[in-house]
Amino acid sequence: LNDEAHHVWDPDSAWNEAIATLHADVRRRGGEGIAAQLDFSATPKDNRANPFKHIVCDTPLDEAVDAGIVRRRSSAEPGD
């Protein structure tokens, strides 16, 4: 599971290299490798603002807040 997946869109990134290494290691040990990588991002776009090709579901932020999928941070919470 990869949260904040918009940070690793580059196929040459260290993240993707790590996934490929883990996949190869599991196969070398007799397994079938990594079956899936699930990426989550509030901004599923590359550095040129192009949407990722593998988007399964894209929910506008206001709809996600209304549905309780995400919540708005109150101004009293840390990090403001």
PDB file of N, CA, C and O in Angstrom:
ATOM      1  N   LEU A   1       0.848  -1.181   0.000  1.00  0.00           N
ATOM      2  CA  LEU A   1       0.000   0.000   0.000  1.00  0.00           C
ATOM      3  C   LEU A   1       0.884   1.231   0.000  1.00  0.00           C
ATOM      4  O   LEU A   1       1.832   1.313   0.772  1.00  0.00           O
ATOM      5  N   ASN A   2       0.584   2.155  -0.849  1.00  0.00           N
ATOM      6  CA  ASN A   2       1.377   3.362  -0.975  1.00  0.00           C
ATOM      7  C   ASN A   2       0.477   4.585  -0.845  1.00  0.00           C
ATOM      8  O   ASN A   2      -0.301   4.891  -1.746  1.00  0.00           O
ATOM      9  N   ASP A   3       0.593   5.264   0.286  1.00  0.00           N
ATOM     10  CA  ASP A   3      -0.137   6.513   0.473  1.00  0.00           C
ATOM     11  C   ASP A   3       0.717   7.647  -0.073  1.00  0.00           C
ATOM     12  O   ASP A   3       1.935   7.570  -0.077  1.00  0.00           O
ATOM     13  N   GLU A   4       0.084   8.696  -0.540  1.00  0.00           N
ATOM     14  CA  GLU A   4       0.787   9.829  -1.144  1.00  0.00           C
ATOM     15  C   GLU A   4       1.539   9.390  -2.405  1.00  0.00           C
ATOM     16  O   GLU A   4       2.677   9.776  -2.659  1.00  0.00           O
ATOM     17  N   ALA A   5       0.883   8.576  -3.214  1.00  0.00           N
ATOM     18  CA  ALA A   5       1.510   7.978  -4.399  1.00  0.00           C
ATOM     19  C   ALA A   5       1.933   9.004  -5.445  1.00  0.00           C
ATOM     20  O   ALA A   5       2.771   8.702  -6.292  1.00  0.00           O
ATOM     21  N   HIS A   6       1.396  10.200  -5.382  1.00  0.00           N
ATOM     22  CA  HIS A   6       1.787  11.207  -6.365  1.00  0.00           C
ATOM     23  C   HIS A   6       3.265  11.594  -6.238  1.00  0.00           C
ATOM     24  O   HIS A   6       3.820  12.210  -7.136  1.00  0.00           O
ATOM     25  N   HIS A   7       3.899  11.203  -5.141  1.00  0.00           N
ATOM     26  CA  HIS A   7       5.323  11.500  -4.968  1.00  0.00           C
ATOM     27  C   HIS A   7       6.224  10.501  -5.697  1.00  0.00           C
ATOM     28  O   HIS A   7       7.428  10.727  -5.770  1.00  0.00           O
ATOM     29  N   VAL A   8       5.676   9.419  -6.184  1.00  0.00           N
ATOM     30  CA  VAL A   8       6.508   8.369  -6.794  1.00  0.00           C
ATOM     31  C   VAL A   8       6.072   8.025  -8.221  1.00  0.00           C
ATOM     32  O   VAL A   8       6.185   6.902  -8.654  1.00  0.00           O
ATOM     33  N   TRP A   9       5.620   8.998  -8.961  1.00  0.00           N
ATOM     34  CA  TRP A   9       5.144   8.758 -10.324  1.00  0.00           C
ATOM     35  C   TRP A   9       6.274   8.381 -11.281  1.00  0.00           C
ATOM     36  O   TRP A   9       6.059   7.720 -12.275  1.00  0.00           O
ATOM     37  N   ASP A  10       7.502   8.804 -10.996  1.00  0.00           N
ATOM     38  CA  ASP A  10       8.633   8.570 -11.895  1.00  0.00           C
ATOM     39  C   ASP A  10       9.046   7.101 -11.882  1.00  0.00           C
ATOM     40  O   ASP A  10       9.389   6.568 -10.825  1.00  0.00           O
ATOM     41  N   PRO A  11       9.033   6.417 -13.034  1.00  0.00           N
ATOM     42  CA  PRO A  11       9.409   4.994 -13.055  1.00  0.00           C
ATOM     43  C   PRO A  11      10.847   4.745 -12.620  1.00  0.00           C
ATOM     44  O   PRO A  11      11.198   3.632 -12.243  1.00  0.00           O
ATOM     45  N   ASP A  12      11.688   5.768 -12.652  1.00  0.00           N
ATOM     46  CA  ASP A  12      13.080   5.619 -12.224  1.00  0.00           C
ATOM     47  C   ASP A  12      13.295   5.997 -10.761  1.00  0.00           C
ATOM     48  O   ASP A  12      14.436   6.086 -10.306  1.00  0.00           O
ATOM     49  N   SER A  13      12.210   6.209 -10.017  1.00  0.00           N
ATOM     50  CA  SER A  13      12.337   6.617  -8.621  1.00  0.00           C
ATOM     51  C   SER A  13      12.839   5.483  -7.737  1.00  0.00           C
ATOM     52  O   SER A  13      12.728   4.299  -8.081  1.00  0.00           O
ATOM     53  N   ALA A  14      13.380   5.847  -6.601  1.00  0.00           N
ATOM     54  CA  ALA A  14      13.862   4.853  -5.630  1.00  0.00           C
ATOM     55  C   ALA A  14      12.709   3.965  -5.173  1.00  0.00           C
ATOM     56  O   ALA A  14      12.906   2.771  -4.912  1.00  0.00           O
ATOM     57  N   TRP A  15      11.501   4.509  -5.076  1.00  0.00           N
ATOM     58  CA  TRP A  15      10.343   3.707  -4.667  1.00  0.00           C
ATOM     59  C   TRP A  15      10.123   2.564  -5.654  1.00  0.00           C
ATOM     60  O   TRP A  15       9.982   1.410  -5.264  1.00  0.00           O
ATOM     61  N   ASN A  16      10.101   2.881  -6.932  1.00  0.00           N
ATOM     62  CA  ASN A  16       9.863   1.851  -7.937  1.00  0.00           C
ATOM     63  C   ASN A  16      11.015   0.847  -8.006  1.00  0.00           C
ATOM     64  O   ASN A  16      10.800  -0.333  -8.244  1.00  0.00           O
ATOM     65  N   GLU A  17      12.211   1.308  -7.788  1.00  0.00           N
ATOM     66  CA  GLU A  17      13.355   0.392  -7.723  1.00  0.00           C
ATOM     67  C   GLU A  17      13.205  -0.560  -6.538  1.00  0.00           C
ATOM     68  O   GLU A  17      13.493  -1.755  -6.652  1.00  0.00           O
ATOM     69  N   ALA A  18      12.743  -0.039  -5.396  1.00  0.00           N
ATOM     70  CA  ALA A  18      12.543  -0.880  -4.206  1.00  0.00           C
ATOM     71  C   ALA A  18      11.469  -1.937  -4.458  1.00  0.00           C
ATOM     72  O   ALA A  18      11.635  -3.106  -4.077  1.00  0.00           O
ATOM     73  N   ILE A  19      10.376  -1.556  -5.105  1.00  0.00           N
ATOM     74  CA  ILE A  19       9.305  -2.506  -5.412  1.00  0.00           C
ATOM     75  C   ILE A  19       9.828  -3.600  -6.344  1.00  0.00           C
ATOM     76  O   ILE A  19       9.560  -4.791  -6.149  1.00  0.00           O
ATOM     77  N   ALA A  20      10.596  -3.211  -7.372  1.00  0.00           N
ATOM     78  CA  ALA A  20      11.155  -4.196  -8.303  1.00  0.00           C
ATOM     79  C   ALA A  20      12.110  -5.151  -7.582  1.00  0.00           C
ATOM     80  O   ALA A  20      12.101  -6.361  -7.839  1.00  0.00           O
ATOM     81  N   THR A  21      12.901  -4.620  -6.664  1.00  0.00           N
ATOM     82  CA  THR A  21      13.827  -5.459  -5.889  1.00  0.00           C
ATOM     83  C   THR A  21      13.068  -6.435  -5.005  1.00  0.00           C
ATOM     84  O   THR A  21      13.408  -7.628  -4.939  1.00  0.00           O
ATOM     85  N   LEU A  22      12.027  -5.952  -4.322  1.00  0.00           N
ATOM     86  CA  LEU A  22      11.212  -6.834  -3.479  1.00  0.00           C
ATOM     87  C   LEU A  22      10.546  -7.924  -4.313  1.00  0.00           C
ATOM     88  O   LEU A  22      10.517  -9.091  -3.919  1.00  0.00           O
ATOM     89  N   HIS A  23      10.026  -7.552  -5.462  1.00  0.00           N
ATOM     90  CA  HIS A  23       9.378  -8.511  -6.356  1.00  0.00           C
ATOM     91  C   HIS A  23      10.366  -9.612  -6.777  1.00  0.00           C
ATOM     92  O   HIS A  23      10.064 -10.810  -6.689  1.00  0.00           O
ATOM     93  N   ALA A  24      11.551  -9.189  -7.210  1.00  0.00           N
ATOM     94  CA  ALA A  24      12.568 -10.148  -7.640  1.00  0.00           C
ATOM     95  C   ALA A  24      13.008 -11.040  -6.487  1.00  0.00           C
ATOM     96  O   ALA A  24      13.210 -12.254  -6.669  1.00  0.00           O
ATOM     97  N   ASP A  25      13.133 -10.477  -5.290  1.00  0.00           N
ATOM     98  CA  ASP A  25      13.561 -11.256  -4.128  1.00  0.00           C
ATOM     99  C   ASP A  25      12.521 -12.314  -3.762  1.00  0.00           C
ATOM    100  O   ASP A  25      12.868 -13.466  -3.478  1.00  0.00           O
ATOM    101  N   VAL A  26      11.268 -11.956  -3.789  1.00  0.00           N
ATOM    102  CA  VAL A  26      10.205 -12.923  -3.482  1.00  0.00           C
ATOM    103  C   VAL A  26      10.215 -14.046  -4.518  1.00  0.00           C
ATOM    104  O   VAL A  26      10.097 -15.225  -4.176  1.00  0.00           O
ATOM    105  N   ARG A  27      10.385 -13.703  -5.779  1.00  0.00           N
ATOM    106  CA  ARG A  27      10.443 -14.730  -6.837  1.00  0.00           C
ATOM    107  C   ARG A  27      11.660 -15.631  -6.680  1.00  0.00           C
ATOM    108  O   ARG A  27      11.577 -16.835  -6.871  1.00  0.00           O
ATOM    109  N   ARG A  28      12.783 -15.025  -6.314  1.00  0.00           N
ATOM    110  CA  ARG A  28      14.016 -15.798  -6.140  1.00  0.00           C
ATOM    111  C   ARG A  28      13.863 -16.805  -4.999  1.00  0.00           C
ATOM    112  O   ARG A  28      14.437 -17.878  -5.018  1.00  0.00           O
ATOM    113  N   ARG A  29      13.032 -16.483  -4.030  1.00  0.00           N
ATOM    114  CA  ARG A  29      12.800 -17.374  -2.885  1.00  0.00           C
ATOM    115  C   ARG A  29      11.694 -18.396  -3.162  1.00  0.00           C
ATOM    116  O   ARG A  29      11.258 -19.096  -2.266  1.00  0.00           O
ATOM    117  N   GLY A  30      11.207 -18.422  -4.390  1.00  0.00           N
ATOM    118  CA  GLY A  30      10.214 -19.425  -4.764  1.00  0.00           C
ATOM    119  C   GLY A  30       8.786 -18.929  -4.785  1.00  0.00           C
ATOM    120  O   GLY A  30       7.874 -19.680  -5.109  1.00  0.00           O
ATOM    121  N   GLY A  31       8.568 -17.663  -4.467  1.00  0.00           N
ATOM    122  CA  GLY A  31       7.213 -17.108  -4.502  1.00  0.00           C
ATOM    123  C   GLY A  31       6.868 -16.611  -5.891  1.00  0.00           C
ATOM    124  O   GLY A  31       7.652 -16.724  -6.834  1.00  0.00           O
ATOM    125  N   GLU A  32       5.698 -16.067  -6.007  1.00  0.00           N
ATOM    126  CA  GLU A  32       5.254 -15.555  -7.307  1.00  0.00           C
ATOM    127  C   GLU A  32       5.497 -14.060  -7.466  1.00  0.00           C
ATOM    128  O   GLU A  32       5.144 -13.484  -8.477  1.00  0.00           O
ATOM    129  N   GLY A  33       6.079 -13.442  -6.470  1.00  0.00           N
ATOM    130  CA  GLY A  33       6.350 -12.009  -6.554  1.00  0.00           C
ATOM    131  C   GLY A  33       5.224 -11.189  -5.961  1.00  0.00           C
ATOM    132  O   GLY A  33       4.293 -11.716  -5.367  1.00  0.00           O
ATOM    133  N   ILE A  34       5.323  -9.909  -6.134  1.00  0.00           N
ATOM    134  CA  ILE A  34       4.305  -8.992  -5.622  1.00  0.00           C
ATOM    135  C   ILE A  34       3.104  -9.042  -6.554  1.00  0.00           C
ATOM    136  O   ILE A  34       3.244  -8.880  -7.774  1.00  0.00           O
ATOM    137  N   ALA A  35       1.936  -9.264  -5.993  1.00  0.00           N
ATOM    138  CA  ALA A  35       0.724  -9.412  -6.802  1.00  0.00           C
ATOM    139  C   ALA A  35       0.083  -8.074  -7.153  1.00  0.00           C
ATOM    140  O   ALA A  35      -0.533  -7.939  -8.201  1.00  0.00           O
ATOM    141  N   ALA A  36       0.246  -7.078  -6.282  1.00  0.00           N
ATOM    142  CA  ALA A  36      -0.407  -5.800  -6.533  1.00  0.00           C
ATOM    143  C   ALA A  36       0.291  -4.692  -5.765  1.00  0.00           C
ATOM    144  O   ALA A  36       0.882  -4.928  -4.720  1.00  0.00           O
ATOM    145  N   GLN A  37       0.224  -3.518  -6.330  1.00  0.00           N
ATOM    146  CA  GLN A  37       0.671  -2.308  -5.646  1.00  0.00           C
ATOM    147  C   GLN A  37      -0.526  -1.374  -5.662  1.00  0.00           C
ATOM    148  O   GLN A  37      -1.022  -1.011  -6.732  1.00  0.00           O
ATOM    149  N   LEU A  38      -1.005  -0.996  -4.503  1.00  0.00           N
ATOM    150  CA  LEU A  38      -2.158  -0.111  -4.408  1.00  0.00           C
ATOM    151  C   LEU A  38      -1.669   1.283  -4.043  1.00  0.00           C
ATOM    152  O   LEU A  38      -1.075   1.494  -2.987  1.00  0.00           O
ATOM    153  N   ASP A  39      -1.896   2.230  -4.929  1.00  0.00           N
ATOM    154  CA  ASP A  39      -1.461   3.607  -4.733  1.00  0.00           C
ATOM    155  C   ASP A  39      -2.657   4.486  -4.382  1.00  0.00           C
ATOM    156  O   ASP A  39      -3.702   4.403  -5.022  1.00  0.00           O
ATOM    157  N   PHE A  40      -2.459   5.327  -3.389  1.00  0.00           N
ATOM    158  CA  PHE A  40      -3.500   6.262  -2.968  1.00  0.00           C
ATOM    159  C   PHE A  40      -2.932   7.673  -3.009  1.00  0.00           C
ATOM    160  O   PHE A  40      -1.812   7.908  -2.573  1.00  0.00           O
ATOM    161  N   SER A  41      -3.716   8.602  -3.536  1.00  0.00           N
ATOM    162  CA  SER A  41      -3.254   9.982  -3.643  1.00  0.00           C
ATOM    163  C   SER A  41      -4.444  10.908  -3.790  1.00  0.00           C
ATOM    164  O   SER A  41      -5.412  10.591  -4.476  1.00  0.00           O
ATOM    165  N   ALA A  42      -4.354  12.067  -3.167  1.00  0.00           N
ATOM    166  CA  ALA A  42      -5.378  13.092  -3.351  1.00  0.00           C
ATOM    167  C   ALA A  42      -5.128  13.850  -4.653  1.00  0.00           C
ATOM    168  O   ALA A  42      -6.012  14.543  -5.146  1.00  0.00           O
ATOM    169  N   THR A  43      -3.932  13.710  -5.201  1.00  0.00           N
ATOM    170  CA  THR A  43      -3.575  14.399  -6.441  1.00  0.00           C
ATOM    171  C   THR A  43      -2.918  13.394  -7.390  1.00  0.00           C
ATOM    172  O   THR A  43      -1.702  13.362  -7.520  1.00  0.00           O
ATOM    173  N   PRO A  44      -3.728  12.563  -8.062  1.00  0.00           N
ATOM    174  CA  PRO A  44      -3.174  11.500  -8.915  1.00  0.00           C
ATOM    175  C   PRO A  44      -2.669  12.003 -10.266  1.00  0.00           C
ATOM    176  O   PRO A  44      -3.217  11.697 -11.324  1.00  0.00           O
ATOM    177  N   LYS A  45      -1.629  12.838 -10.215  1.00  0.00           N
ATOM    178  CA  LYS A  45      -1.095  13.428 -11.443  1.00  0.00           C
ATOM    179  C   LYS A  45       0.425  13.460 -11.386  1.00  0.00           C
ATOM    180  O   LYS A  45       1.016  13.538 -10.314  1.00  0.00           O
ATOM    181  N   ASP A  46       1.042  13.434 -12.573  1.00  0.00           N
ATOM    182  CA  ASP A  46       2.505  13.528 -12.630  1.00  0.00           C
ATOM    183  C   ASP A  46       2.924  14.996 -12.538  1.00  0.00           C
ATOM    184  O   ASP A  46       2.087  15.883 -12.333  1.00  0.00           O
ATOM    185  N   ASN A  47       4.218  15.265 -12.728  1.00  0.00           N
ATOM    186  CA  ASN A  47       4.714  16.630 -12.563  1.00  0.00           C
ATOM    187  C   ASN A  47       4.281  17.575 -13.679  1.00  0.00           C
ATOM    188  O   ASN A  47       4.516  18.776 -13.599  1.00  0.00           O
ATOM    189  N   ARG A  48       3.632  17.061 -14.707  1.00  0.00           N
ATOM    190  CA  ARG A  48       3.090  17.903 -15.782  1.00  0.00           C
ATOM    191  C   ARG A  48       1.571  18.017 -15.686  1.00  0.00           C
ATOM    192  O   ARG A  48       0.907  18.416 -16.639  1.00  0.00           O
ATOM    193  N   ALA A  49       1.023  17.599 -14.550  1.00  0.00           N
ATOM    194  CA  ALA A  49      -0.421  17.642 -14.272  1.00  0.00           C
ATOM    195  C   ALA A  49      -1.221  16.668 -15.128  1.00  0.00           C
ATOM    196  O   ALA A  49      -2.435  16.826 -15.271  1.00  0.00           O
ATOM    197  N   ASN A  50      -0.568  15.654 -15.678  1.00  0.00           N
ATOM    198  CA  ASN A  50      -1.280  14.613 -16.430  1.00  0.00           C
ATOM    199  C   ASN A  50      -1.791  13.562 -15.453  1.00  0.00           C
ATOM    200  O   ASN A  50      -1.027  13.085 -14.603  1.00  0.00           O
ATOM    201  N   PRO A  51      -3.065  13.184 -15.552  1.00  0.00           N
ATOM    202  CA  PRO A  51      -3.586  12.136 -14.664  1.00  0.00           C
ATOM    203  C   PRO A  51      -2.848  10.815 -14.894  1.00  0.00           C
ATOM    204  O   PRO A  51      -2.476  10.498 -16.021  1.00  0.00           O
ATOM    205  N   PHE A  52      -2.635  10.071 -13.835  1.00  0.00           N
ATOM    206  CA  PHE A  52      -2.018   8.758 -13.966  1.00  0.00           C
ATOM    207  C   PHE A  52      -2.906   7.871 -14.832  1.00  0.00           C
ATOM    208  O   PHE A  52      -4.133   7.969 -14.795  1.00  0.00           O
ATOM    209  N   LYS A  53      -2.301   6.978 -15.605  1.00  0.00           N
ATOM    210  CA  LYS A  53      -3.037   6.104 -16.513  1.00  0.00           C
ATOM    211  C   LYS A  53      -3.793   5.003 -15.789  1.00  0.00           C
ATOM    212  O   LYS A  53      -4.731   4.442 -16.328  1.00  0.00           O
ATOM    213  N   HIS A  54      -3.378   4.671 -14.571  1.00  0.00           N
ATOM    214  CA  HIS A  54      -3.951   3.530 -13.868  1.00  0.00           C
ATOM    215  C   HIS A  54      -4.974   3.907 -12.794  1.00  0.00           C
ATOM    216  O   HIS A  54      -5.191   3.160 -11.860  1.00  0.00           O
ATOM    217  N   ILE A  55      -5.631   5.057 -12.926  1.00  0.00           N
ATOM    218  CA  ILE A  55      -6.631   5.489 -11.937  1.00  0.00           C
ATOM    219  C   ILE A  55      -7.860   4.574 -12.024  1.00  0.00           C
ATOM    220  O   ILE A  55      -8.405   4.349 -13.097  1.00  0.00           O
ATOM    221  N   VAL A  56      -8.259   4.042 -10.880  1.00  0.00           N
ATOM    222  CA  VAL A  56      -9.456   3.211 -10.815  1.00  0.00           C
ATOM    223  C   VAL A  56     -10.639   4.051 -10.360  1.00  0.00           C
ATOM    224  O   VAL A  56     -11.742   3.937 -10.876  1.00  0.00           O
ATOM    225  N   CYS A  57     -10.403   4.914  -9.397  1.00  0.00           N
ATOM    226  CA  CYS A  57     -11.473   5.746  -8.850  1.00  0.00           C
ATOM    227  C   CYS A  57     -10.914   7.130  -8.543  1.00  0.00           C
ATOM    228  O   CYS A  57      -9.868   7.252  -7.919  1.00  0.00           O
ATOM    229  N   ASP A  58     -11.598   8.149  -8.982  1.00  0.00           N
ATOM    230  CA  ASP A  58     -11.196   9.527  -8.711  1.00  0.00           C
ATOM    231  C   ASP A  58     -12.411  10.262  -8.164  1.00  0.00           C
ATOM    232  O   ASP A  58     -13.400  10.431  -8.872  1.00  0.00           O
ATOM    233  N   THR A  59     -12.340  10.645  -6.912  1.00  0.00           N
ATOM    234  CA  THR A  59     -13.461  11.305  -6.255  1.00  0.00           C
ATOM    235  C   THR A  59     -13.087  12.746  -5.940  1.00  0.00           C
ATOM    236  O   THR A  59     -12.067  12.981  -5.288  1.00  0.00           O
ATOM    237  N   PRO A  60     -13.869  13.727  -6.398  1.00  0.00           N
ATOM    238  CA  PRO A  60     -13.574  15.117  -6.057  1.00  0.00           C
ATOM    239  C   PRO A  60     -13.536  15.302  -4.530  1.00  0.00           C
ATOM    240  O   PRO A  60     -14.275  14.642  -3.793  1.00  0.00           O
ATOM    241  N   LEU A  61     -12.664  16.178  -4.059  1.00  0.00           N
ATOM    242  CA  LEU A  61     -12.455  16.352  -2.631  1.00  0.00           C
ATOM    243  C   LEU A  61     -13.738  16.675  -1.881  1.00  0.00           C
ATOM    244  O   LEU A  61     -14.018  16.083  -0.837  1.00  0.00           O
ATOM    245  N   ASP A  62     -14.552  17.578  -2.396  1.00  0.00           N
ATOM    246  CA  ASP A  62     -15.773  17.942  -1.670  1.00  0.00           C
ATOM    247  C   ASP A  62     -16.709  16.744  -1.516  1.00  0.00           C
ATOM    248  O   ASP A  62     -17.330  16.561  -0.469  1.00  0.00           O
ATOM    249  N   GLU A  63     -16.786  15.887  -2.536  1.00  0.00           N
ATOM    250  CA  GLU A  63     -17.608  14.684  -2.437  1.00  0.00           C
ATOM    251  C   GLU A  63     -17.025  13.696  -1.435  1.00  0.00           C
ATOM    252  O   GLU A  63     -17.757  13.052  -0.682  1.00  0.00           O
ATOM    253  N   ALA A  64     -15.704  13.581  -1.409  1.00  0.00           N
ATOM    254  CA  ALA A  64     -15.041  12.675  -0.463  1.00  0.00           C
ATOM    255  C   ALA A  64     -15.257  13.134   0.972  1.00  0.00           C
ATOM    256  O   ALA A  64     -15.479  12.318   1.862  1.00  0.00           O
ATOM    257  N   VAL A  65     -15.228  14.438   1.203  1.00  0.00           N
ATOM    258  CA  VAL A  65     -15.486  14.977   2.545  1.00  0.00           C
ATOM    259  C   VAL A  65     -16.934  14.695   2.930  1.00  0.00           C
ATOM    260  O   VAL A  65     -17.223  14.205   4.029  1.00  0.00           O
ATOM    261  N   ASP A  66     -17.871  14.991   2.031  1.00  0.00           N
ATOM    262  CA  ASP A  66     -19.292  14.755   2.306  1.00  0.00           C
ATOM    263  C   ASP A  66     -19.585  13.281   2.580  1.00  0.00           C
ATOM    264  O   ASP A  66     -20.422  12.951   3.410  1.00  0.00           O
ATOM    265  N   ALA A  67     -18.879  12.382   1.902  1.00  0.00           N
ATOM    266  CA  ALA A  67     -19.093  10.943   2.076  1.00  0.00           C
ATOM    267  C   ALA A  67     -18.355  10.381   3.287  1.00  0.00           C
ATOM    268  O   ALA A  67     -18.532   9.217   3.634  1.00  0.00           O
ATOM    269  N   GLY A  68     -17.518  11.195   3.910  1.00  0.00           N
ATOM    270  CA  GLY A  68     -16.772  10.723   5.077  1.00  0.00           C
ATOM    271  C   GLY A  68     -15.530   9.917   4.729  1.00  0.00           C
ATOM    272  O   GLY A  68     -14.932   9.279   5.593  1.00  0.00           O
ATOM    273  N   ILE A  69     -15.112   9.936   3.457  1.00  0.00           N
ATOM    274  CA  ILE A  69     -13.910   9.223   3.037  1.00  0.00           C
ATOM    275  C   ILE A  69     -12.677   9.934   3.566  1.00  0.00           C
ATOM    276  O   ILE A  69     -11.729   9.315   4.007  1.00  0.00           O
ATOM    277  N   VAL A  70     -12.696  11.242   3.504  1.00  0.00           N
ATOM    278  CA  VAL A  70     -11.640  12.080   4.077  1.00  0.00           C
ATOM    279  C   VAL A  70     -12.307  13.113   4.966  1.00  0.00           C
ATOM    280  O   VAL A  70     -13.513  13.327   4.893  1.00  0.00           O
ATOM    281  N   ARG A  71     -11.517  13.745   5.782  1.00  0.00           N
ATOM    282  CA  ARG A  71     -12.093  14.782   6.625  1.00  0.00           C
ATOM    283  C   ARG A  71     -11.255  16.038   6.509  1.00  0.00           C
ATOM    284  O   ARG A  71     -10.084  15.980   6.172  1.00  0.00           O
ATOM    285  N   ARG A  72     -11.884  17.117   6.780  1.00  0.00           N
ATOM    286  CA  ARG A  72     -11.155  18.397   6.794  1.00  0.00           C
ATOM    287  C   ARG A  72     -10.485  18.539   8.134  1.00  0.00           C
ATOM    288  O   ARG A  72     -11.049  18.190   9.164  1.00  0.00           O
ATOM    289  N   ARG A  73      -9.266  19.038   8.100  1.00  0.00           N
ATOM    290  CA  ARG A  73      -8.534  19.257   9.350  1.00  0.00           C
ATOM    291  C   ARG A  73      -9.036  20.573   9.939  1.00  0.00           C
ATOM    292  O   ARG A  73      -9.164  21.571   9.249  1.00  0.00           O
ATOM    293  N   SER A  74      -9.331  20.564  11.221  1.00  0.00           N
ATOM    294  CA  SER A  74      -9.771  21.795  11.866  1.00  0.00           C
ATOM    295  C   SER A  74      -8.559  22.684  12.110  1.00  0.00           C
ATOM    296  O   SER A  74      -7.419  22.223  12.192  1.00  0.00           O
ATOM    297  N   SER A  75      -8.786  23.971  12.237  1.00  0.00           N
ATOM    298  CA  SER A  75      -7.684  24.913  12.426  1.00  0.00           C
ATOM    299  C   SER A  75      -7.000  24.713  13.776  1.00  0.00           C
ATOM    300  O   SER A  75      -5.905  25.200  13.992  1.00  0.00           O
ATOM    301  N   ALA A  76      -7.628  23.966  14.680  1.00  0.00           N
ATOM    302  CA  ALA A  76      -7.049  23.733  16.005  1.00  0.00           C
ATOM    303  C   ALA A  76      -6.108  22.531  16.024  1.00  0.00           C
ATOM    304  O   ALA A  76      -5.435  22.301  17.014  1.00  0.00           O
ATOM    305  N   GLU A  77      -6.068  21.768  14.933  1.00  0.00           N
ATOM    306  CA  GLU A  77      -5.230  20.569  14.895  1.00  0.00           C
ATOM    307  C   GLU A  77      -3.779  20.927  14.606  1.00  0.00           C
ATOM    308  O   GLU A  77      -3.502  21.918  13.934  1.00  0.00           O
ATOM    309  N   PRO A  78      -2.861  20.117  15.094  1.00  0.00           N
ATOM    310  CA  PRO A  78      -1.439  20.352  14.812  1.00  0.00           C
ATOM    311  C   PRO A  78      -1.152  20.328  13.326  1.00  0.00           C
ATOM    312  O   PRO A  78      -1.845  19.659  12.563  1.00  0.00           O
ATOM    313  N   GLY A  79      -0.159  21.071  12.917  1.00  0.00           N
ATOM    314  CA  GLY A  79       0.239  21.091  11.524  1.00  0.00           C
ATOM    315  C   GLY A  79      -0.275  22.302  10.777  1.00  0.00           C
ATOM    316  O   GLY A  79      -0.026  22.451   9.590  1.00  0.00           O
ATOM    317  N   ASP A  80      -1.012  23.162  11.454  1.00  0.00           N
ATOM    318  CA  ASP A  80      -1.537  24.366  10.781  1.00  0.00           C
ATOM    319  C   ASP A  80      -0.519  25.482  10.840  1.00  0.00           C
ATOM    320  O   ASP A  80       0.297  25.583  11.676  1.00  0.00           O
TER     321      ASP A  80
END
